[in-house]
Structure formats: C-alpha cells, structure tokens
Short mmCIF file of C-alpha atoms in Angstrom, two decimals:
data_model
loop_
_atom_site.label_atom_id
_atom_site.label_comp_id
_atom_site.label_asym_id
_atom_site.label_seq_id
_atom_site.Cartn_x
_atom_site.Cartn_y
_atom_site.Cartn_z
CA ALA A 29 98.63 104.49 97.18
CA ARG A 30 100.87 107.50 98.20
CA ARG A 31 100.28 107.58 101.68
CA VAL A 32 102.12 105.02 103.33
CA ASP A 33 100.48 106.43 107.19
CA ARG A 34 97.50 105.15 106.16
CA LEU A 35 98.46 102.46 104.14
CA GLU A 36 99.83 101.20 107.36
CA ALA A 37 97.22 101.79 109.89
CA LEU A 38 94.88 100.01 107.22
CA ALA A 39 97.17 96.91 107.72
CA ARG A 40 96.79 97.07 111.37
CA GLU A 41 94.03 97.64 111.14
CA LEU A 42 92.88 94.10 109.34
CA GLN A 43 95.25 92.14 110.93
CA GLU A 44 93.90 92.80 115.03
CA GLN A 45 89.91 92.29 113.24
CA SER A 46 90.38 89.14 110.81
CA GLY A 47 94.43 88.30 110.82
CA THR A 48 94.73 89.07 107.68
CA VAL A 49 98.61 90.22 106.79
CA CYS A 50 98.79 92.94 103.89
CA ARG A 51 102.22 92.92 101.76
CA ILE A 52 102.32 97.19 100.99
CA LEU A 53 103.88 98.61 97.66
CA PRO A 54 102.89 102.11 98.17
CA ALA A 55 103.09 103.87 94.87
CA ASP A 56 102.09 107.16 92.52
CA LEU A 57 101.06 106.46 89.02
CA ALA A 58 101.07 109.23 87.55
CA ASP A 59 104.64 108.35 87.45
CA ALA A 60 105.44 105.96 84.56
CA ALA A 61 108.94 104.62 86.86
CA ASP A 62 106.44 103.72 89.95
CA CYS A 63 104.46 102.15 87.88
CA THR A 64 107.29 100.17 86.28
CA ARG A 65 108.56 99.50 90.06
CA LEU A 66 104.94 98.59 90.69
CA CYS A 67 104.77 95.63 88.13
CA GLN A 68 108.05 94.89 88.64
CA GLU A 69 107.70 94.01 92.68
CA LEU A 70 104.71 92.17 92.28
CA GLU A 71 106.41 89.67 89.49
CA GLY A 72 106.84 86.72 91.02
CA GLU A 73 103.67 86.84 92.83
CA ASN A 74 100.31 84.40 92.72
CA ILE A 75 97.72 87.04 92.10
CA ASP A 76 93.81 85.87 91.36
CA ILE A 77 92.26 89.04 92.31
CA PHE A 78 93.77 92.18 91.12
CA ILE A 79 91.89 95.81 91.06
CA ASN A 80 92.85 98.29 89.47
CA ASN A 81 91.24 100.59 90.51
CA ALA A 82 94.06 104.40 91.08
CA GLY A 83 92.13 107.31 89.10
CA PHE A 84 90.53 111.30 90.36
CA GLY A 85 89.00 113.65 88.15
CA VAL A 86 89.20 117.90 87.18
CA CYS A 87 86.05 119.26 87.11
CA GLY A 88 85.18 121.78 84.96
CA SER A 89 85.60 123.43 82.41
CA VAL A 90 88.89 122.69 79.61
CA LEU A 91 88.84 127.39 79.68
CA GLU A 92 89.90 127.11 83.00
CA THR A 93 90.57 123.90 84.35
CA ASP A 94 94.76 123.40 85.04
CA PRO A 95 96.66 121.43 81.82
CA GLU A 96 99.25 119.82 84.01
CA LYS A 97 96.26 118.22 86.51
CA GLU A 98 94.11 116.91 83.37
CA GLU A 99 97.68 115.00 81.80
CA GLY A 100 98.10 113.46 85.16
CA MET A 101 94.56 112.78 85.51
CA VAL A 102 95.00 111.28 82.22
CA GLN A 103 98.43 108.67 83.46
CA VAL A 104 96.79 107.69 86.02
CA ASN A 105 92.83 106.99 84.70
CA VAL A 106 94.22 105.39 81.31
CA CYS A 107 98.50 105.56 81.05
CA ALA A 108 98.73 103.46 84.63
CA VAL A 109 95.06 101.53 84.36
CA ARG A 110 96.33 100.16 80.96
CA ARG A 111 99.75 98.75 82.04
CA LEU A 112 98.71 97.39 84.71
CA PHE A 113 95.61 95.66 83.40
CA GLN A 114 97.59 93.83 80.41
CA PHE A 115 100.41 93.10 82.20
CA MET A 116 97.50 91.35 84.96
CA VAL A 117 96.50 89.55 82.14
CA HIS A 118 99.78 88.48 81.21
CA LYS A 119 100.75 87.04 84.16
CA MET A 120 96.81 85.23 84.86
CA HIS A 121 97.02 84.37 81.88
CA ALA A 122 100.52 82.55 82.04
CA GLN A 123 99.11 81.44 85.38
CA GLY A 124 96.30 79.36 84.81
CA GLY A 125 93.72 81.58 85.84
CA GLY A 126 92.73 85.05 87.65
CA THR A 127 90.08 87.82 87.59
CA VAL A 128 90.99 92.30 86.51
CA LEU A 129 87.56 94.48 88.19
CA VAL A 130 89.33 97.72 85.89
CA ASP A 131 87.42 100.35 88.60
CA GLY A 132 88.70 104.56 88.91
CA VAL A 133 87.79 106.11 92.01
CA GLY A 134 84.65 107.44 89.80
CA VAL A 135 84.35 103.49 90.20
CA ALA A 136 85.08 103.37 85.73
CA ASP A 137 81.41 105.60 87.42
CA VAL A 138 78.47 104.25 85.26
CA ARG A 139 77.62 107.67 83.29
CA GLU A 140 80.92 109.04 82.86
CA GLY A 141 82.01 105.49 81.45
CA LEU A 142 78.85 104.54 79.52
CA LEU A 143 77.82 108.12 78.24
CA PRO A 144 79.02 109.54 75.65
CA GLY A 145 80.44 112.84 76.31
CA GLY A 146 80.98 114.89 80.40
CA PRO A 147 80.45 118.56 79.85
CA TYR A 148 83.06 120.02 82.50
CA MET A 149 84.46 117.02 83.31
CA ALA A 150 85.25 116.07 79.75
CA GLY A 151 88.94 114.54 80.71
CA TYR A 152 87.14 112.01 82.86
CA TYR A 153 83.58 111.36 81.51
CA ALA A 154 86.54 110.34 78.09
CA SER A 155 89.30 108.66 80.48
CA LYS A 156 86.12 106.32 81.44
CA ALA A 157 85.23 105.89 78.53
CA TYR A 158 88.56 103.86 77.90
CA VAL A 159 88.58 101.80 80.17
CA VAL A 160 85.11 100.25 79.76
CA SER A 161 85.79 99.82 76.07
CA LEU A 162 89.90 98.54 77.28
CA THR A 163 87.94 96.03 79.35
CA ARG A 164 85.06 94.89 76.18
CA GLY A 165 87.35 94.42 73.47
CA VAL A 166 89.97 92.36 76.08
CA ALA A 167 86.96 90.40 77.53
CA GLU A 168 86.11 89.37 74.08
CA GLU A 169 89.19 88.02 72.61
CA LEU A 170 90.44 86.25 75.77
CA ARG A 171 87.12 84.81 75.78
CA GLU A 172 87.36 83.90 72.16
CA GLN A 173 91.12 82.34 72.86
CA HIS A 174 89.38 80.32 75.82
CA SER A 175 92.06 82.29 78.10
CA PRO A 176 90.99 80.63 81.17
CA VAL A 177 91.81 85.49 82.37
CA TYR A 178 88.22 86.34 83.37
CA VAL A 179 87.99 90.97 83.01
CA CYS A 180 84.84 93.19 83.91
CA ALA A 181 84.53 96.47 84.88
CA LEU A 182 82.36 98.24 87.47
CA CYS A 183 80.53 101.29 87.07
CA PRO A 184 78.63 101.76 89.46
CA GLY A 185 77.95 105.90 90.02
CA PRO A 186 78.71 107.88 93.26
CA VAL A 187 79.79 106.24 95.26
CA ASP A 188 80.57 107.54 99.04
CA THR A 189 84.17 107.91 99.51
CA GLU A 190 86.72 110.74 99.30
CA PHE A 191 86.98 111.52 95.28
CA ASN A 192 84.50 114.25 95.42
CA ASP A 193 87.36 116.08 97.86
CA ARG A 194 89.77 115.38 95.50
CA ALA A 195 88.08 117.07 92.43
CA GLY A 196 86.48 119.54 94.27
CA VAL A 197 82.49 118.55 94.20
CA VAL A 198 79.46 117.95 95.20
CA PHE A 199 77.94 114.52 94.15
CA ALA A 200 74.68 115.13 91.48
CA LEU A 201 72.86 112.28 92.66
CA LYS A 202 72.84 109.97 96.03
CA GLY A 203 75.97 108.08 96.69
CA ILE A 204 75.94 104.55 97.93
CA THR A 205 77.98 102.94 100.71
CA PRO A 206 82.07 101.14 99.75
CA GLU A 207 80.91 98.75 101.49
CA VAL A 208 77.67 97.63 99.10
CA CYS A 209 79.72 98.85 96.01
CA VAL A 210 81.45 95.72 97.66
CA GLU A 211 79.74 92.96 97.54
CA GLU A 212 77.98 94.26 94.57
CA ALA A 213 81.37 93.03 92.54
CA MET A 214 81.56 90.01 94.61
CA ARG A 215 77.69 89.77 92.77
CA GLY A 216 78.64 90.55 89.39
CA MET A 217 82.01 89.26 89.73
CA LEU A 218 80.69 85.58 90.96
CA ARG A 219 78.20 85.80 87.57
CA HIS A 220 81.19 86.56 85.31
CA LYS A 221 79.57 89.38 84.60
CA THR A 222 81.60 91.87 82.08
CA ILE A 223 80.08 94.71 82.55
CA ILE A 224 79.31 95.41 86.79
CA VAL A 225 76.30 98.18 87.44
CA PRO A 226 75.36 97.35 91.13
CA SER A 227 72.54 100.60 91.71
CA ALA A 228 69.09 100.11 90.17
CA LEU A 229 69.13 103.43 89.49
CA MET A 230 71.94 103.50 87.74
CA ARG A 231 71.00 100.49 85.55
CA VAL A 232 68.49 102.90 85.14
CA CYS A 233 69.45 105.90 83.91
CA THR A 234 72.10 103.75 81.24
CA ALA A 235 69.18 101.72 80.13
CA ALA A 236 67.55 105.33 79.55
CA GLN A 237 70.62 107.36 78.02
CA ARG A 238 70.99 104.71 75.25
CA PHE A 239 67.31 106.09 73.95
CA ALA A 240 68.04 109.30 73.89
CA PRO A 241 69.92 111.39 71.27
CA VAL A 242 73.79 112.82 71.55
CA ALA A 243 72.04 116.41 71.34
CA VAL A 244 69.70 116.14 74.12
CA LEU A 245 71.26 114.26 75.52
CA MET A 246 74.53 116.57 76.17
CA PRO A 247 73.05 119.91 77.56
CA ILE A 248 70.98 117.24 80.61
CA VAL A 249 74.77 116.06 81.34
CA ALA A 250 76.33 119.03 81.64
CA ARG A 251 73.21 121.29 83.32
CA GLN A 252 73.82 118.46 86.29
CA GLN A 253 78.06 118.80 85.95
CA LYS A 254 77.40 121.86 86.38
CA LYS A 255 75.86 121.13 90.01
CA LYS A 256 78.70 119.53 91.11
CA LEU A 257 81.03 122.88 91.16
CA GLY A 258 78.20 124.44 93.77
#
C-alpha cells in the first residue's frame, strides 16, 4: 500500500493484539520503478504465502472516463500483478514451495473476472479476466511440471472494503464481510482450488451465466453496472 500512516497504525494494532511483528514496505504499484524496488526488497525473504491483491476500478462509459486513470488501473491490476506473480512463482519454485493467491480490491471479482465483459466498467472487467486467465494457465503449467508452488485466484464478488469509494460506485449486490472473505479464501487454499468463489450466491450466478448467450448477458450486466453509478 501507499499510505504509510495507516500501515504503521495496523502494524501497531497487530503487535499489541497478538504479538505479530510486521515489516512495512510502502509502494505505489502504478509506478513500475516502485514495483521493481519491491521485488528487490523481497529477494532475500523466505515467503510461504503471497497475497497479490493490489488493484482498483474505474467506473463509467469509455466515452467519459479519464484515460490516465484507465491506464493507471491497467498498470496496477495487470502489469504489477503479473510482475509480482511471476517473481513470486520463480522465487517459491527455487525455495521449494509456496502459495500465491491472486486478488484485487475487486478481489478478481467473480462477475468481473468470469463474465465475458462488463459495460460501464469495461477496463476493470478486462483486467480481472486477465487475472483469472493467468492464474488458470499458470496453475496447469505448474501441475504438469510437478512444481511445489500452488497458485489460485480469489473471486468472492462484492466485499465490503474501500473499493467503492475509490471507484466512485455503490454495490448493486450486497457484499460479504472481509472476515468471511478471508475464512473462505483459507478454506479454498487448504483444498487447493484454483478458482475460489466464497459465497453461495456468487457460485449460483457464475454457473447461471455460463448458459446465457453473450447477446443476452451483456445488456443485463450493463443494467447492473448502471446501478453502481447511482
């Protein structure tokens, strides 16, 4: 994260409550140089689990959204995620094992990541589709090569975080709590699932959309996305 004051406050809270000692490495992953620096800082660490969860969304018609924000979103959601993903897979393979969970502020959102497209958040949906596709492909490569590294993508749908404030939207569906999201993520990781979809509602939605033609599905998604714009 970028906000040092909030990172330090969280570190103090964790140490006071559980004795957990945190190492803080602030970074702006929209900056490629910061991404490089972060990789260098982590080079000497032995990392068992890496949560690759940087990301944000831009909402609105492509005719109206800020091109710089869209490009920044791609840099964080795609370029930085891919860079850290590959860096960690290489590192963990060399050290003899580890887990990479790919995520996002939208948390590789089950709708955004698994639907064929998303009007009014088109760039964000595309970035999440990249994350899901990357994870599935690399997971199979690692299995075929008998690598001790396990990778997965968390796709919980809406989670009650600060994502909406940053994107300037409101959820069209009720979100789950971060605590439920974490519990379900850990359960999915213990089962070595490649795509982890926590809530029953999202699992039903994901299954149902597979049977709907794209021409029918896109207007439905567009209507839901417009609700987010308030």
